[in-house]
Coordinates of C-alpha atoms in Angstrom, one line a residue:
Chain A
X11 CA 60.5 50.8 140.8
X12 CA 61.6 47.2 140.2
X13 CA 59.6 43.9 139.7
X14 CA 61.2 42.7 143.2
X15 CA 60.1 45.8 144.9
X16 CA 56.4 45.8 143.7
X17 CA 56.0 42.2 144.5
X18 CA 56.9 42.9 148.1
X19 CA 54.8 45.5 147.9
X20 CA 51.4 43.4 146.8
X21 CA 52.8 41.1 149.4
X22 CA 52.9 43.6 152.6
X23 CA 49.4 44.9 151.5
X24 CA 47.8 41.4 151.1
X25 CA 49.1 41.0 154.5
X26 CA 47.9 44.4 156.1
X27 CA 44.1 43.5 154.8
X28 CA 44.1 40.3 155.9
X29 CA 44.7 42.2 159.7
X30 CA 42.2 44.4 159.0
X31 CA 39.7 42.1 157.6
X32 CA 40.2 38.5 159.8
X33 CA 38.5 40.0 162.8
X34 CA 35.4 40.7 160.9
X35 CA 35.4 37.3 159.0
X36 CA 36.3 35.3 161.9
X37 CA 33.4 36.7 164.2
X38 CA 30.6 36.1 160.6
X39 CA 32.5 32.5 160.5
X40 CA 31.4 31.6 164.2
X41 CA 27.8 33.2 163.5
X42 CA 27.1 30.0 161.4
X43 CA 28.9 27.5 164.3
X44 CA 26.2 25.4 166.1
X45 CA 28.8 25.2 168.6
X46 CA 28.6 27.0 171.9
X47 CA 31.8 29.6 170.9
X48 CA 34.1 30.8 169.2
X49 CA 36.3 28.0 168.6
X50 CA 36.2 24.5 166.8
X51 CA 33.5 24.9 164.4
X52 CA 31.0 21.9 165.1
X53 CA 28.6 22.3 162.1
X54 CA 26.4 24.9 160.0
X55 CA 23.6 26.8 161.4
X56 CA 21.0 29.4 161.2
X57 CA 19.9 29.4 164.3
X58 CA 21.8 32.2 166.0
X59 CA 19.9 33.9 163.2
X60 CA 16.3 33.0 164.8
X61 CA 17.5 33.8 168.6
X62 CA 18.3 37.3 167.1
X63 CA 14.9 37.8 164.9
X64 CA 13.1 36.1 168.4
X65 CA 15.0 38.7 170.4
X66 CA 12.4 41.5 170.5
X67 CA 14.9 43.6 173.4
X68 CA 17.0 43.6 170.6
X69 CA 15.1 44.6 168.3
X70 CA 13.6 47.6 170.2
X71 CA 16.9 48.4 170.7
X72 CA 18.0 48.7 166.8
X73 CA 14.8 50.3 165.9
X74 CA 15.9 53.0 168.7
X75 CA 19.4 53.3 167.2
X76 CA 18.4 53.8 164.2
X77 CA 16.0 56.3 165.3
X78 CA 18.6 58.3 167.1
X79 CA 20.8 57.8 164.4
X80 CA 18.2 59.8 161.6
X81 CA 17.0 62.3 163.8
X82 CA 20.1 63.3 165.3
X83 CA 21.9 63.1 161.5
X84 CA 19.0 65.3 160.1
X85 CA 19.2 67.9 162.7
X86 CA 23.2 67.9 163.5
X87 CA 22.9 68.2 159.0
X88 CA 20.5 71.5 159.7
X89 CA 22.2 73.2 162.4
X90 CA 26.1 72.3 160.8
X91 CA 25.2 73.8 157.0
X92 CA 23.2 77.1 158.7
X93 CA 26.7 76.9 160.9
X94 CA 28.7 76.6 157.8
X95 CA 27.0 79.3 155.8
X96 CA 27.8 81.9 159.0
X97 CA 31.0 81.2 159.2
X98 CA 31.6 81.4 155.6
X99 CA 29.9 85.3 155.8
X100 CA 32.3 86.1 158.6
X101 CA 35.0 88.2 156.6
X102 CA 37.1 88.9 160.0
X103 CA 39.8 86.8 160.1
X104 CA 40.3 86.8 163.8
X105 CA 36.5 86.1 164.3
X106 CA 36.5 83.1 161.8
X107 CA 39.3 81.4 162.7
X108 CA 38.0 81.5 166.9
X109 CA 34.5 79.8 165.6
X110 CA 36.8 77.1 163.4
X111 CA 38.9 76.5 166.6
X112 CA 35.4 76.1 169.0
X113 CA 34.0 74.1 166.4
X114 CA 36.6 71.6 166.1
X115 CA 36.8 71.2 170.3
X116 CA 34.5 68.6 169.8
X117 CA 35.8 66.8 167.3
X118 CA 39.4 66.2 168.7
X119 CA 38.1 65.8 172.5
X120 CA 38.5 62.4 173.7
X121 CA 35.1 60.9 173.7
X122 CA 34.7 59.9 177.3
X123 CA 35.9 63.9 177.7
X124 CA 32.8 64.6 175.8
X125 CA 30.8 61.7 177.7
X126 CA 31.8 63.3 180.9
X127 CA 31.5 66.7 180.2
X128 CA 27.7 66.5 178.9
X129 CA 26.6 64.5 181.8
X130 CA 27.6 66.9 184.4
X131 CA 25.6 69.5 181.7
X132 CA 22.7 67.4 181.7
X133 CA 22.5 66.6 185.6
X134 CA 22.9 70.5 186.0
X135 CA 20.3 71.3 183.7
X136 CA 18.4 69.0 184.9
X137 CA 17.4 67.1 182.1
X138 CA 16.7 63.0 182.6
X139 CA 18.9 60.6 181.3
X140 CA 17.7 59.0 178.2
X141 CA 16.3 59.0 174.8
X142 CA 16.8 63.1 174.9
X143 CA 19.9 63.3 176.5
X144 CA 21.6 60.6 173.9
X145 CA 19.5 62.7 170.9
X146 CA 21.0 65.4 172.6
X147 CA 24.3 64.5 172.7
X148 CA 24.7 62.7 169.1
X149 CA 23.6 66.2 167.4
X150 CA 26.1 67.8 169.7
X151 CA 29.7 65.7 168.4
X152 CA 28.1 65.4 164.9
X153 CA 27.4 69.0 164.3
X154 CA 31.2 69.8 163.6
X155 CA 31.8 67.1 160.9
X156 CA 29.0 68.7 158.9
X157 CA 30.7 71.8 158.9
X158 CA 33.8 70.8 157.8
X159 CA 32.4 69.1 155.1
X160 CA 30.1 71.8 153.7
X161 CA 32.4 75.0 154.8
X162 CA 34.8 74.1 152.0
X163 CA 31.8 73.2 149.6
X164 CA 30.7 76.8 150.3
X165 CA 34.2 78.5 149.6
X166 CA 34.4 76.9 146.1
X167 CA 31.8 78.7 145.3
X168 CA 32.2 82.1 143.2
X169 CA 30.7 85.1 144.9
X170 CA 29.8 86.4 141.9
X171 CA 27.1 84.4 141.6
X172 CA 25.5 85.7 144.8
X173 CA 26.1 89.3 143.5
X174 CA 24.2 88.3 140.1
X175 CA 21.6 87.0 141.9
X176 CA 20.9 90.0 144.0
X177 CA 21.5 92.3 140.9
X178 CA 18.9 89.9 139.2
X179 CA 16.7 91.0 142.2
X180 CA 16.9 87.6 144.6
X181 CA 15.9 88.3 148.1
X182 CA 18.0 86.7 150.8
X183 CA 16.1 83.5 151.0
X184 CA 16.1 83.6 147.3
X185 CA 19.5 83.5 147.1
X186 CA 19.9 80.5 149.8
X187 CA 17.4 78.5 148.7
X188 CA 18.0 79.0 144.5
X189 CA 21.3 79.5 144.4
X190 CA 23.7 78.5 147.8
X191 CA 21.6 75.7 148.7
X192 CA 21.9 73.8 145.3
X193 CA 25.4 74.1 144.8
X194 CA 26.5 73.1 148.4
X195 CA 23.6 70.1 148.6
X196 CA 26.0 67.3 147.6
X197 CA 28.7 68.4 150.8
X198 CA 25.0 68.4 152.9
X199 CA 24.5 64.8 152.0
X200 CA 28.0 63.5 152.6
X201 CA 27.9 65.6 156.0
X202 CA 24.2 63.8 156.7
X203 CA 26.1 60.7 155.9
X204 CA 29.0 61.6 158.0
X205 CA 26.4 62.4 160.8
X206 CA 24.7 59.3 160.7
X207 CA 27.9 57.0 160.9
X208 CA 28.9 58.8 163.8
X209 CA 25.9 58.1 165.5
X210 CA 25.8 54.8 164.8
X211 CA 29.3 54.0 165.8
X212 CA 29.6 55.8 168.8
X213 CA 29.9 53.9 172.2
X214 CA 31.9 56.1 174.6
X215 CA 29.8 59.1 174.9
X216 CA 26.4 56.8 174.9
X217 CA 27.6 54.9 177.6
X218 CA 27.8 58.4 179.3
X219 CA 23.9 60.0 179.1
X220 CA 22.4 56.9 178.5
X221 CA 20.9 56.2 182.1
X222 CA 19.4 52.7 182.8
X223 CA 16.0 52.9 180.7
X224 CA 17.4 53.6 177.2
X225 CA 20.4 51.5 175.3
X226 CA 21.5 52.0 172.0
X227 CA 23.0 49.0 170.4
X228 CA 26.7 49.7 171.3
X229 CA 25.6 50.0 175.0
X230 CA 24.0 46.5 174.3
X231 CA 26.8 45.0 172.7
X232 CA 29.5 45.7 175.0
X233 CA 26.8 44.5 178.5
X234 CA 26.5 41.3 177.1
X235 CA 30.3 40.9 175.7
X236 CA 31.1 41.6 179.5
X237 CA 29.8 38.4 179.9
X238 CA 31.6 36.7 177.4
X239 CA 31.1 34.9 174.3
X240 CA 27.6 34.6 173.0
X241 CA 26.9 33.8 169.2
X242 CA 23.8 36.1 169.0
X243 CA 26.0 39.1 168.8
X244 CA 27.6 37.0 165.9
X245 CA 24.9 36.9 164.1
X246 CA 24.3 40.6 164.7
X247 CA 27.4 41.5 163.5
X248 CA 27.3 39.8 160.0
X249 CA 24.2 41.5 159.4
X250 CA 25.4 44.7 160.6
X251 CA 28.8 44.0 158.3
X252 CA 26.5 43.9 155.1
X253 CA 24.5 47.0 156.5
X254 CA 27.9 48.2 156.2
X255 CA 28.8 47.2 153.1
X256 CA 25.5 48.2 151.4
X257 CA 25.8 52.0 153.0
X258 CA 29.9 52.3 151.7
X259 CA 28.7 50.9 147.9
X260 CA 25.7 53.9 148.6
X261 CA 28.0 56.6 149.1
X262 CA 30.4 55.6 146.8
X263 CA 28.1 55.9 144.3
X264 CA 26.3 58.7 145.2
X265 CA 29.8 60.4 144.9
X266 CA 30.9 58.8 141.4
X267 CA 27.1 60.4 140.4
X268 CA 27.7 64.3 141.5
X269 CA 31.3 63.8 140.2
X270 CA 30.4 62.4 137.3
X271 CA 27.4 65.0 136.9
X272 CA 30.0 67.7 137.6
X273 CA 32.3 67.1 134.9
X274 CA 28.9 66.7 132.6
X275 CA 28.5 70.0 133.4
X276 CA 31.8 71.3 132.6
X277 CA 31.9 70.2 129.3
X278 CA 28.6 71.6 128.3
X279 CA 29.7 74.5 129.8
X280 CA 27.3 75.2 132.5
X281 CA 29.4 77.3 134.8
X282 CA 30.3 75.8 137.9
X283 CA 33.3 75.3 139.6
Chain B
X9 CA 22.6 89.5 152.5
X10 CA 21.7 91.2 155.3
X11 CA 23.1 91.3 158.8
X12 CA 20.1 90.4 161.1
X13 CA 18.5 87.6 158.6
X14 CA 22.6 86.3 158.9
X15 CA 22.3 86.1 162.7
X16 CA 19.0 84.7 162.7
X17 CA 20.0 81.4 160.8
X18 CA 23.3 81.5 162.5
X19 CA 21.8 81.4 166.1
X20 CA 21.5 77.8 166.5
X21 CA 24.8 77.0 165.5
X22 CA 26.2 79.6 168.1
X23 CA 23.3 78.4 170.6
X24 CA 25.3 75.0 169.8
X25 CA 29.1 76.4 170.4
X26 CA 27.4 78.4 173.7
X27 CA 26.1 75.0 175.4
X28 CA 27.4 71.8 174.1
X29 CA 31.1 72.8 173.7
X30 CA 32.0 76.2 175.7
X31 CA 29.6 74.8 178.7
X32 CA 30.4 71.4 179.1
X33 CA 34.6 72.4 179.8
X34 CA 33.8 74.9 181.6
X35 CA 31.4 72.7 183.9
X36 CA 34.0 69.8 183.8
X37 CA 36.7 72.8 185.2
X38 CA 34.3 73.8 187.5
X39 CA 33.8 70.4 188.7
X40 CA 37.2 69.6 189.5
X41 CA 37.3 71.7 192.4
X42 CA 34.7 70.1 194.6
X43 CA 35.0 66.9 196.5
X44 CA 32.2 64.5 196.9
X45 CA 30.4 66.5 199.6
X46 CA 29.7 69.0 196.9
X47 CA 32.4 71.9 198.9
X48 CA 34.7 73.9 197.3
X49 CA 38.2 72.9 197.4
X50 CA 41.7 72.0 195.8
X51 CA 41.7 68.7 197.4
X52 CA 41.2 66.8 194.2
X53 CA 44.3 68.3 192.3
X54 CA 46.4 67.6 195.8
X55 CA 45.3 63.8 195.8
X56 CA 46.0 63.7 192.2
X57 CA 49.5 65.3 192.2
X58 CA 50.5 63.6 195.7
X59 CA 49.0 59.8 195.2
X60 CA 51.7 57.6 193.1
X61 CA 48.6 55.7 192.1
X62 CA 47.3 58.4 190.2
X63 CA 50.6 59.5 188.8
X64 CA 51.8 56.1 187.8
X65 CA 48.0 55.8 186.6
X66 CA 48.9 58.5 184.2
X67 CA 52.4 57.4 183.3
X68 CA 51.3 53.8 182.2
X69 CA 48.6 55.4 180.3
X70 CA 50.6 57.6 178.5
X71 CA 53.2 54.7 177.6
X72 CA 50.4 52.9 176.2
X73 CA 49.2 55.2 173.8
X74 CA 53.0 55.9 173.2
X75 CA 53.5 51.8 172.0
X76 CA 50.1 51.8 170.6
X77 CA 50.9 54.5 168.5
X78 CA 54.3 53.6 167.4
X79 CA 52.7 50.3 166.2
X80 CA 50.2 51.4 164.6
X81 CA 53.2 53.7 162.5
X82 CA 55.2 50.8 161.5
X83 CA 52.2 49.0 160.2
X84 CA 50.3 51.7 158.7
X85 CA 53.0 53.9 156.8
X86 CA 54.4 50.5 154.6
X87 CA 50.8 50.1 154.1
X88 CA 50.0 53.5 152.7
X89 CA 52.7 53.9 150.8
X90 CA 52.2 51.2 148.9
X91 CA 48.7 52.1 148.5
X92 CA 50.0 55.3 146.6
X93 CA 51.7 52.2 144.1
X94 CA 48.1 50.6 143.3
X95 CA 45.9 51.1 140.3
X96 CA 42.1 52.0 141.0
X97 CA 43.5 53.3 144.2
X98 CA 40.1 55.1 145.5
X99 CA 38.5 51.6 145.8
X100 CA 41.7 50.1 148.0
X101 CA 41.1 53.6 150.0
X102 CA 37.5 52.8 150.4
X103 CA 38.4 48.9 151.4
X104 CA 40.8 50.4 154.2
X105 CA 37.8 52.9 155.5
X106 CA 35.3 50.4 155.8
X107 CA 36.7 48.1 158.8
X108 CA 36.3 52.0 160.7
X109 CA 31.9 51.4 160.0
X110 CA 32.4 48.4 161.5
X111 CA 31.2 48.9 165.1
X112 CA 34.1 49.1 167.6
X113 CA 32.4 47.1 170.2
X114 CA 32.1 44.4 167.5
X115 CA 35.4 44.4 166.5
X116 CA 36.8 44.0 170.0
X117 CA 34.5 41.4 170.8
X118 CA 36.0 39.6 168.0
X119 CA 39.7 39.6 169.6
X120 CA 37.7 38.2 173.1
X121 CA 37.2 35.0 170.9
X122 CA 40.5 35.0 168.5
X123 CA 43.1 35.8 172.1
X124 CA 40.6 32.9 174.0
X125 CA 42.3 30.0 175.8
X126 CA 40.6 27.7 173.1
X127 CA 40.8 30.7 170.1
X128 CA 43.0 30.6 167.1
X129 CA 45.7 32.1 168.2
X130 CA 46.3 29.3 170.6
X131 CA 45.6 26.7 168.4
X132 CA 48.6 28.1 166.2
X133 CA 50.8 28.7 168.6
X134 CA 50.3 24.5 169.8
X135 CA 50.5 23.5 166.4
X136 CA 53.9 25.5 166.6
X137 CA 55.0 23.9 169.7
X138 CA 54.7 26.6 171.7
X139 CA 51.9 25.6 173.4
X140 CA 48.7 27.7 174.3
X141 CA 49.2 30.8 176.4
X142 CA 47.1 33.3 178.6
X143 CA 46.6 35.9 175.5
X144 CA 43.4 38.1 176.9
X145 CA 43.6 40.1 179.9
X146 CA 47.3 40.9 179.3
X147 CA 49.0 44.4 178.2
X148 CA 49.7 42.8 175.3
X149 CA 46.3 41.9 174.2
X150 CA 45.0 45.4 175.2
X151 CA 48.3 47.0 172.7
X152 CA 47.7 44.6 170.1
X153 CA 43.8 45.2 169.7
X154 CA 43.8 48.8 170.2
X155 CA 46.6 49.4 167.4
X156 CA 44.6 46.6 165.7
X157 CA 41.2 49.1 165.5
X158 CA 43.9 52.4 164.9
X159 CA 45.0 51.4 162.1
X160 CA 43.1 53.0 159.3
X161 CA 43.1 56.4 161.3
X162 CA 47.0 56.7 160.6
X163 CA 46.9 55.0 157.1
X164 CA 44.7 57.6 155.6
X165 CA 46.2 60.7 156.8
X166 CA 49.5 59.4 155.7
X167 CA 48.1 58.1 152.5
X168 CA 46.6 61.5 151.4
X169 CA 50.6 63.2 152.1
X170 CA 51.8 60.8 150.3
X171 CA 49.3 60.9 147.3
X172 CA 50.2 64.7 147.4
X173 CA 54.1 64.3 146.1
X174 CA 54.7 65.4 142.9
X175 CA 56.4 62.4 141.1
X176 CA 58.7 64.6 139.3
X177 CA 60.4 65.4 142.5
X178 CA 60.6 61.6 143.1
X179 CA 62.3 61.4 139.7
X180 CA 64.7 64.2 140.2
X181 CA 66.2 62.2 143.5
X182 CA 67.0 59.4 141.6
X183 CA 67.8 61.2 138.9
X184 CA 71.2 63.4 141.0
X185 CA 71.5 59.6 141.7
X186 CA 69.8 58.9 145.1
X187 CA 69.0 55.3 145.7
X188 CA 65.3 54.0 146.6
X189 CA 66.4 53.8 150.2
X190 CA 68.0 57.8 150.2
X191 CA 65.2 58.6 148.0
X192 CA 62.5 57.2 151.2
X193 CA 65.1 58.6 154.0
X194 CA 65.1 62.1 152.2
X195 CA 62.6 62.5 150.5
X196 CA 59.6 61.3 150.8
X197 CA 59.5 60.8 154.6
X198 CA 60.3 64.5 155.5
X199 CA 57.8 65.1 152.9
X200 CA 54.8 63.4 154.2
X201 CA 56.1 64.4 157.7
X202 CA 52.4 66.2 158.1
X203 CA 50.5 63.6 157.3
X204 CA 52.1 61.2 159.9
X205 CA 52.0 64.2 162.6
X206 CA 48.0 64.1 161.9
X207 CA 48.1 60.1 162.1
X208 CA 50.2 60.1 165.7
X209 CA 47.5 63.1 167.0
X210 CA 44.3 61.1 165.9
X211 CA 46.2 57.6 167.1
X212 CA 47.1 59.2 170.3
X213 CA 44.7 61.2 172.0
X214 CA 41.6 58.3 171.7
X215 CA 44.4 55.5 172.9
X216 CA 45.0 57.5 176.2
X217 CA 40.8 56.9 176.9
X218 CA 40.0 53.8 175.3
X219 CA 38.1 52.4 178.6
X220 CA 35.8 49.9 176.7
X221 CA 39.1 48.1 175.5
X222 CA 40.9 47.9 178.2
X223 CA 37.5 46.6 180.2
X224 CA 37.0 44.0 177.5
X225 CA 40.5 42.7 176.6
X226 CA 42.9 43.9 179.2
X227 CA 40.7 42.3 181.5
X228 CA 40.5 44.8 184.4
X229 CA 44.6 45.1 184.7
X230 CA 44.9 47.6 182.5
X231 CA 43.8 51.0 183.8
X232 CA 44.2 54.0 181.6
X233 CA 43.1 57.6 182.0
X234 CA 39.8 56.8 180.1
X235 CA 39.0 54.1 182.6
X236 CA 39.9 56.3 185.4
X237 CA 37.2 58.7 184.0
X238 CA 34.7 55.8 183.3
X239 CA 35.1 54.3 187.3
X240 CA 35.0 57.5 188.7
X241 CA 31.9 59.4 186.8
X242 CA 29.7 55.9 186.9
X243 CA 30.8 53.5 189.1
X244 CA 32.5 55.1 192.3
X245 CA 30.0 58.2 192.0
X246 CA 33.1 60.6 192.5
X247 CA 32.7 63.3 189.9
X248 CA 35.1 65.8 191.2
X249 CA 38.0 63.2 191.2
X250 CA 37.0 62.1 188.0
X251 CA 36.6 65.8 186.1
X252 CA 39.9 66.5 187.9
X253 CA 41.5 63.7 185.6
X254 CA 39.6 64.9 182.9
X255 CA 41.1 68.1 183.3
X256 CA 44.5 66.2 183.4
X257 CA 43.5 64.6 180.0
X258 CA 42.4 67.5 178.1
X259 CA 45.8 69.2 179.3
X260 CA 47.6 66.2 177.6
X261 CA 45.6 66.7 174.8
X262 CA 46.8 70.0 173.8
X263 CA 49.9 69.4 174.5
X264 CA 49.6 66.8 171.9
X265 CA 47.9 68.6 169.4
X266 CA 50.9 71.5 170.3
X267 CA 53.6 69.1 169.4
X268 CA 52.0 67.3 165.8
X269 CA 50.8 70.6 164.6
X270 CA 51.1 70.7 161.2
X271 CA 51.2 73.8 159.1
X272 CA 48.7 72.5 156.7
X273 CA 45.4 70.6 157.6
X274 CA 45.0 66.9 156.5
X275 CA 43.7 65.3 159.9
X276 CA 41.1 62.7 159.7
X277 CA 39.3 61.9 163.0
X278 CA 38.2 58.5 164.5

């Protein structure tokens, strides 16, 4: 590759972050303006900050996100690994590649496919609309990332060491909990991680099952940018940026750990794969 | 291990396949075929397959997602393909996910300012001359900020084909004398040919039902078959129409994911 040819390279990519970046900046920019909107900055502020920390709707309503967004995580992370570890004992072929195929349904559906489809479920099982039906639903479209990311996890691993276990006398639980369990745990967390995101980020299917009584803060943020331009949600939005920011650095480096702890292993010559 | 204690843990998951994904299509077939009177009937599929609202509907949805998605690819594969160029390469991969954590509501919310009469763009296009024009509530706006939030869905898919190339075959075009541009044409293009067929499916499917965009920045002009949904499940009450659309949609979708199959798996979703 020539000089010429990298330059333009550096060039095109400085150009394709700043795209993907402005947005974000331009909306943290304004959060400070003690102007009325998003344009012609008048002067530095906090005090969209204060309205926000004032606004005790709002926070209900990130304290219930958040809460949705755990539970929901920790149980979609529960049901996807036991899921994972089925499919993984399936030795059929035909049989294992029909479960893959239903599990991933949910995961390529359009999301207002999925926000449809569960509220006529819901209405017909007559369940209300609210705190259980979003719970509900966020376990339901996060379940199939989790097994995708531990089903692989699970394959890596040599059988043998499930057959030595059982030869070493290990009962079935045994063998989950002492030897499966620790080996796939790093795939769980990303998968709880995974989980979580989702839940946080989704809008579409929300909007859905949420019924009047219950908002999560997507549902909140798009009522009130119906309305137009408010500097609250600014100041929201810089603070959820650094959440952000904090949970990427997180993950990152829970992943540079386990890799890093992998390849420890390796060299002392701990078996594993 | 043995078979019951295997079917005892694995219960909830297929509890989980039996009602929140073999159910709900099944209910949203089922529901296609009753009008708002709760009857039995084919009515909905005759109003959808007779009304040029509903057809035209469908066909300006599906160009959408069709220039949406073909933006997106001229932006994104430049992008990751020079990603593939860059040293500490997992951190630019991370700095391209992280704009996807970033809520999407927020993000368009962001364009209602930057396309505003009085936003930025205006204010460069007067300082070019051009004078300010009416940016939000157009197609335009609605193309540019949904390619705009697509972006890193067909970078990384692309990125991770591209990544996969063995260099030495790379080095063995230009070495039987291919130039950099017969090199790209023949080479590596066909080659990460997967990874952009993953890209177009998980660009192409969410653009057809992107309802909270096109309610925010196209204004209401801009009616896609995710807004159709949308009016018809909550606001005009008319669940039969609006499953018979969805019924429309999921067809599209397969027919989709039929035509960018790829032999080997490398999708990323959202």
């Amino acid at each position: 590759m020539t000089e010429k040819h990298t330059w333009i390279g550096k060039l095109y990519l400085a150009f394709a972050f700043a795209i993907l970046y402005m947005p974000i900046f331009y909306l943290v920019f304004y959060s400070f303006n003690s102007g009325k909107n998003m344009s012609g900055f008048k002067g530095f502020t906090w005090s969209h900050y204060q309205t926000l920390f004032a606004d005790s709707r709002l926070i209900i309503i990130v304290l219930q996100t958040f809460l949705v967004a755990i539970l929901s995580a920790l149980i979609a992370t529960i049901v996807g690994s036991l899921g994972a570890l089925g499919i993984y004992q399936v030795r059929r072929r035909h049989t294992r590649n029909l479960l893959l195929s239903l599990n991933n349904i949910l995961m390529v559906s359009p999301d207002v496919i999925i926000g449809a489809s569960f509220l006529i479920l819901f209405t017909a099982m007559g369940i209300a609309l609210g705190f259980g039906s979003v719970l509900a639903s966020h376990i339901a479209f996060s379940i199939p990332i989790v097994v995708l990311l531990v089903l692989p996890r699970l394959q890596e691993m040599d059988y043998a060491m499930i057959d030595a276990a059982r030869d070493l006398g290990a009962n079935s639980w045994q063998i989950l909990s002492r030897v499966i369990l620790p080996f796939i745990l790093p795939s769980v967390f990303s998968g709880y991680f995974m989980a979580f995101t989702y839940s946080l980020d989704d809008f579409a299917v929300t909007f859905f099952v949420t019924g009047n009584g219950f908002a999560t803060l997507s549902v909140e943020i798009y009522s009130r940018a119906r309305q137009g331009i408010n500097l609250e949600i600014n100041a929201l939005s810089a603070l959820m940026f650094l959440f952000s920011i904090i949970l990427i650095v997180g993950y990152y480096l829970l992943n540079q750990y386990t890799q890093s702890r992998r390849q420890r292993r390796q060299k002392d010559g701990v078996y594993l794969k | 291990m043995t078979r019951t204690s295997r079917l005892s843990y694995f219960s909830l998951y297929l509890l989980w396949i039996l009602f929140f994904v073999i159910t709900p299509v099944a209910l949203i077939v089922y529901q296609s075929f009753f009008n708002l009177n709760h009857q039995f009937t084919l009515q909905n599929y005759r109003d959808y397959l007779s009304s040029s609202v509903y057809l035209r509907m469908t066909l300006n949805s599906f160009i959408f997602a069709f220039l949406i998605t073909l933006l997106t690819l001229l932006i994104s594969y430049p992008a990751a393909y020079y990603l593939t160029r860059l040293k500490h390469r997992q951190l630019w991969i991370l700095l391209i996910i992280l704009p996807t954590w970033i809520n999407l509501l927020l993000k368009a919310y962001a364009f209602i300012g930057i396309f505003s009469q009085a936003g930025s763009v205006n204010h460069f296009l007067t300082f070019i001359g051009i004078g300010p024009q009416q940016i939000l509530f157009t197609n335009m706006s609605f193309v540019l900020v949904a390619a705009y939030i697509q972006i890193p869905f067909m970078i990384l898919p692309i990125y991770n084909s591209l990544v996969d190339i063995d260099p030495a075959i790379i080095n063995a075009s230009h070495d039987l004398g291919a130039n950099n541009v017969q090199t790209l044409w023949r080479v590596i293009i066909p080659m990460s040919a997967n990874g952009v067929r993953s890209g177009v499916q998980s660009v192409f499917i969410p653009s057809l039902s992107l309802f909270m965009i096109t309610r925010l920045i196209g204004g209401n002009r801009v009616i896609t078959l995710g807004t159709a949904i949308e009016e018809h499940f909550l606001t005009t009450m008319n669940w039969g129409m609006g499953s018979t659309i969805g019924v429309v949609l999921i067809i599209i979708m397969f027919i989709t994911m039929m035509l960018t199959a790829s032999r080997r798996k490398g999708g990323v979703k959202r």
